Structures are given as C-alpha cells and as structure tokens.
Amino acid sequence: MASDAFAATTAPIRRLTLEDMPACFHLATDRDWPIEEKKWRLLFEIGAVYGIDDPAGGLAGMVVCTPYGREVSAIGMMVVARRHERRGLGGRLMRHAIEQAGTATTWLTATAFGQPLYAKLGFRVASEMTTYMGEIQPVPQGEPISRRATETDLPGILALDGAAFGAPRKELLTRLMGRAEVFRVIDSPGGITGFGASWRSTQTACLSPVVAEDMDAALGLFADLARDTPGRVRVDADHRFPRLRAWAEAHGLQNSFQTAVMIYGEPLPGDRARVFAPTMQALG
Ligand SMILES: CC(C)(COP(=O)(O)OP(=O)(O)OC[C@H]1O[C@@H](n2cnc3c(N)ncnc32)[C@H](O)[C@@H]1OP(=O)(O)O)[C@@H](O)C(=O)NCCC(=O)NCCS
C-alpha cells in the first residue's frame, strides 16, 4: 500500500547518480524488467537519470533522458513502482525530463502502459517497433560487405551519423566503439557510408545501432554483425522497414514484444531513412 504521507504531486524529483543504481535495479524488478548493469552504466554516463524517493525506502519512480545537442533527446526506463501507480508520478517525471533536456524533439518507444500517458502529454505515434530475439538461424553466408572498424574510423562514422541521425552522438558512439563486441563499417570511395555494432548487456547481444545508405546495405550489415555475434541476439525493427522484419523472421528470431515509436515536438532531424536501428530503445 502507498503511504498516505507520500505526496505524489509534490515529492521532489532529483538527479540520480551511480550510487542509486541498485535502487534503479530494485524498481525495474518491481515491473519484471531485467537487470542490465552495463546498459545502466552507459545510461548514467551519457544520460540524465531522474528519480523520486519513496519515503518507505528505495525509489517510487525513475526515468532516463539523454539529450543529443539541442536537437533531440531520447527518453527511456520510465518506471513507477506498482504501489505508487496512477497518482501522477509518471507524468511529473516525464514533464521534468522533457523540460530539463530542452531539445526541439523528444523520441521514445512506449509500452502499452506508457502510451496513453505519453499521448496525454503531447507525444504522437510515428511508427511501431517489434523487438525480435533468438539465435540467428541459418547464419548468413557469403562475402561481408563491411569490415571491422578501427579508432581511426571515428571521424568518418561521426560525419555519417551527424547527417543521418541529425544530432551529435560523439560521446555515445565513442563509448560504444570501446565496448561493442563487434563494430563494422562500410567503405566507399567518398568515405564511410554505413556502420553497425553488436553489444551485450545481458546474455543477449543487441545488433544496433545500424546506419546505412539503403535497405540492401543495412541488411548486409545485419548479416555481417550476425555472423560475428554468437548466441542469442536482439533486433529492434521499426515497422518503417518491413524488409528488416522479414529478415529477422527468416533468420529464426521470435517476435518478443512490441512498442509504439512516439515523438514530441518537431519532426526528427537528419535523414532517418538511413537509421535502421536505434542504439537501444532507451537511447534512440
Ligand atoms: C507507465 C507508467 C510509468 C505510468 O506511471 P504512473 O505514475 O502510473 O503515471 P501517471 O499516474 O502519471 O499516469 C497514469 C494514468 O493515471 C492517471 N492519473 C494520474 N494521476 C491520477 C490520480 N491522482 N488518480 C487517478 N488517476 C491518475 C493519468 O491520467 C494516467 O491515465 P491514462 O493511463 O489514462 O493516461 C507505469 O504504469 C509503469 O511503470 N508501468 C510499467 C513499466 C512501463 O511499461 N513503463 C513505460 C515504458 S514506455
């Protein structure tokens, strides 16, 4: 039961630090979300994590917001403890995160729990996203269209990402390059025209982000990443790309859950036809 003394409309929102990570895990498990330590470390490093303390101990709610310049921010990990739900905490945390980020656009993927609340706050549905998981079967054959990236590729990767994503992701992509299991690039005479990574927070490796010139190049990158990534993988497939969903299904991945892609504010910057997979749903 929620304590009567807990004032949902006025309880302070504070910026959380790494020391609060165990409390974030505890709150995530309250909603049956997995504990993903590596992912949370990255979120704390590049994003702003906000929370509301529960006077009874731990956190009553939390949210993570990651701004990329003044252009766009991504919101994720929005959770309110069951014992405090439907008292306005989720709405307050969301409004606070959007305000603090102060970007032209905010992007998120919404569960069925979150979608009505976000719609009320002014978010509109831009697309759907199906998350596929499983072991890639059959493993793609053929010659790779990409090569392993090295540190010297970073300027080319950032130039491509700046045009496609439309906002600065240097901090994220630099860290990801150091931590990814696989990071590959597609070369062309004019420079790098595609990149993709696979990284692991749990036993399942995420094949993301993927940025490429067109769908053929993107599927080539997914195939190259899959070949280099043993075990269970995850692919977040935006319904803007039906061929990506068909590829995931043809390679034995199962439809695990579905979310709505929602946007607040201006249309997304950049050339999103070239952004085939987010880094993770919480980061855009
Ligand atoms: C989604 C989630 C964060 C919402 O948190 P919340 O604190 O319950 O959100 P709010 O109370 O601000 O709003 C939820 C609903 O309660 C209503 N509400 C707000 N204050 C209320 C009050 N005092 N009394 C009754 N209802 C209230 C809101 O209008 C809203 O209604 P709607 O669902 O019809 O839009 C929470 O349900 C949750 O953690 N779910 C599981 C994890 C999850 O799916 N997270 C979302 C990821 S995208």
CSV table of C-alpha atoms and ligand atoms in Angstrom, one decimal, residues 31 33 78-81 84-92 108-111 113-114 116-118 120, ligand 1:
chain,number,residue,atom,x,y,z
A,31,ARG,CA,7.9,-4.3,-13.0
A,33,TRP,CA,12.2,-5.7,-16.1
A,78,MET,CA,10.3,5.1,-17.3
A,79,VAL,CA,9.1,3.1,-14.4
A,80,VAL,CA,6.8,3.8,-11.4
A,81,ALA,CA,6.5,1.3,-8.6
A,84,HIS,CA,2.5,4.2,-6.4
A,85,GLU,CA,1.0,4.0,-9.9
A,86,ARG,CA,-1.8,6.2,-11.2
A,87,ARG,CA,-1.1,9.1,-8.8
A,88,GLY,CA,0.7,11.3,-11.3
A,89,LEU,CA,4.3,10.4,-10.7
A,90,GLY,CA,4.9,9.1,-14.3
A,91,GLY,CA,3.5,12.3,-15.8
A,92,ARG,CA,5.6,14.5,-13.5
A,108,LEU,CA,10.8,7.3,-27.1
A,109,THR,CA,9.3,3.9,-27.6
A,110,ALA,CA,6.2,3.3,-25.5
A,111,THR,CA,4.8,0.1,-23.9
A,113,PHE,CA,1.2,1.0,-20.1
A,114,GLY,CA,3.0,4.2,-21.1
A,116,PRO,CA,-1.9,6.7,-23.1
A,117,LEU,CA,0.1,8.8,-20.6
A,118,TYR,CA,2.5,10.0,-23.3
A,120,LYS,CA,-1.9,12.9,-23.0
B,1,LIG,C1,3.7,3.7,-17.5
B,1,LIG,C2,4.0,4.1,-16.0
B,1,LIG,C3,5.4,4.7,-15.9
B,1,LIG,C4,2.9,5.2,-15.7
B,1,LIG,O1,3.3,5.7,-14.4
B,1,LIG,P1,2.1,6.4,-13.4
B,1,LIG,O2,2.8,7.1,-12.3
B,1,LIG,O3,1.1,5.4,-13.1
B,1,LIG,O4,1.6,7.5,-14.4
B,1,LIG,P2,0.6,8.7,-14.1
B,1,LIG,O5,-0.1,8.4,-12.7
B,1,LIG,O6,1.2,10.0,-14.3
B,1,LIG,O7,-0.5,8.5,-15.3
B,1,LIG,C5,-1.0,7.2,-15.5
B,1,LIG,C6,-2.5,7.3,-15.5
B,1,LIG,O8,-3.0,7.6,-14.3
B,1,LIG,C7,-3.9,8.8,-14.4
B,1,LIG,N1,-3.7,9.5,-13.1
B,1,LIG,C8,-2.7,10.4,-12.8
B,1,LIG,N2,-2.9,10.9,-11.6
B,1,LIG,C9,-4.0,10.3,-11.1
B,1,LIG,C10,-4.7,10.3,-9.9
B,1,LIG,N3,-4.3,11.1,-8.9
B,1,LIG,N4,-5.7,9.4,-9.7
B,1,LIG,C11,-6.1,8.6,-10.7
B,1,LIG,N5,-5.5,8.5,-11.9
B,1,LIG,C12,-4.5,9.4,-12.1
B,1,LIG,C13,-3.3,9.5,-15.6
B,1,LIG,O9,-4.2,10.4,-16.1
B,1,LIG,C14,-3.0,8.4,-16.5
B,1,LIG,O10,-4.1,8.0,-17.1
B,1,LIG,P3,-4.1,7.3,-18.5
B,1,LIG,O11,-3.3,6.0,-18.3
B,1,LIG,O12,-5.5,7.0,-18.9
B,1,LIG,O13,-3.4,8.2,-19.4
B,1,LIG,C15,3.7,2.9,-15.1
B,1,LIG,O14,2.5,2.4,-15.3
B,1,LIG,C16,4.8,1.8,-15.2
B,1,LIG,O15,5.8,1.9,-14.6
B,1,LIG,N6,4.5,0.8,-16.0
B,1,LIG,C17,5.3,-0.4,-16.1
B,1,LIG,C18,6.6,0.0,-16.8
B,1,LIG,C19,6.3,0.6,-18.2
B,1,LIG,O16,5.6,0.0,-19.0
B,1,LIG,N7,6.9,1.8,-18.4
B,1,LIG,C20,6.7,2.5,-19.6
B,1,LIG,C21,7.7,2.3,-20.6
B,1,LIG,S1,7.4,3.2,-22.0
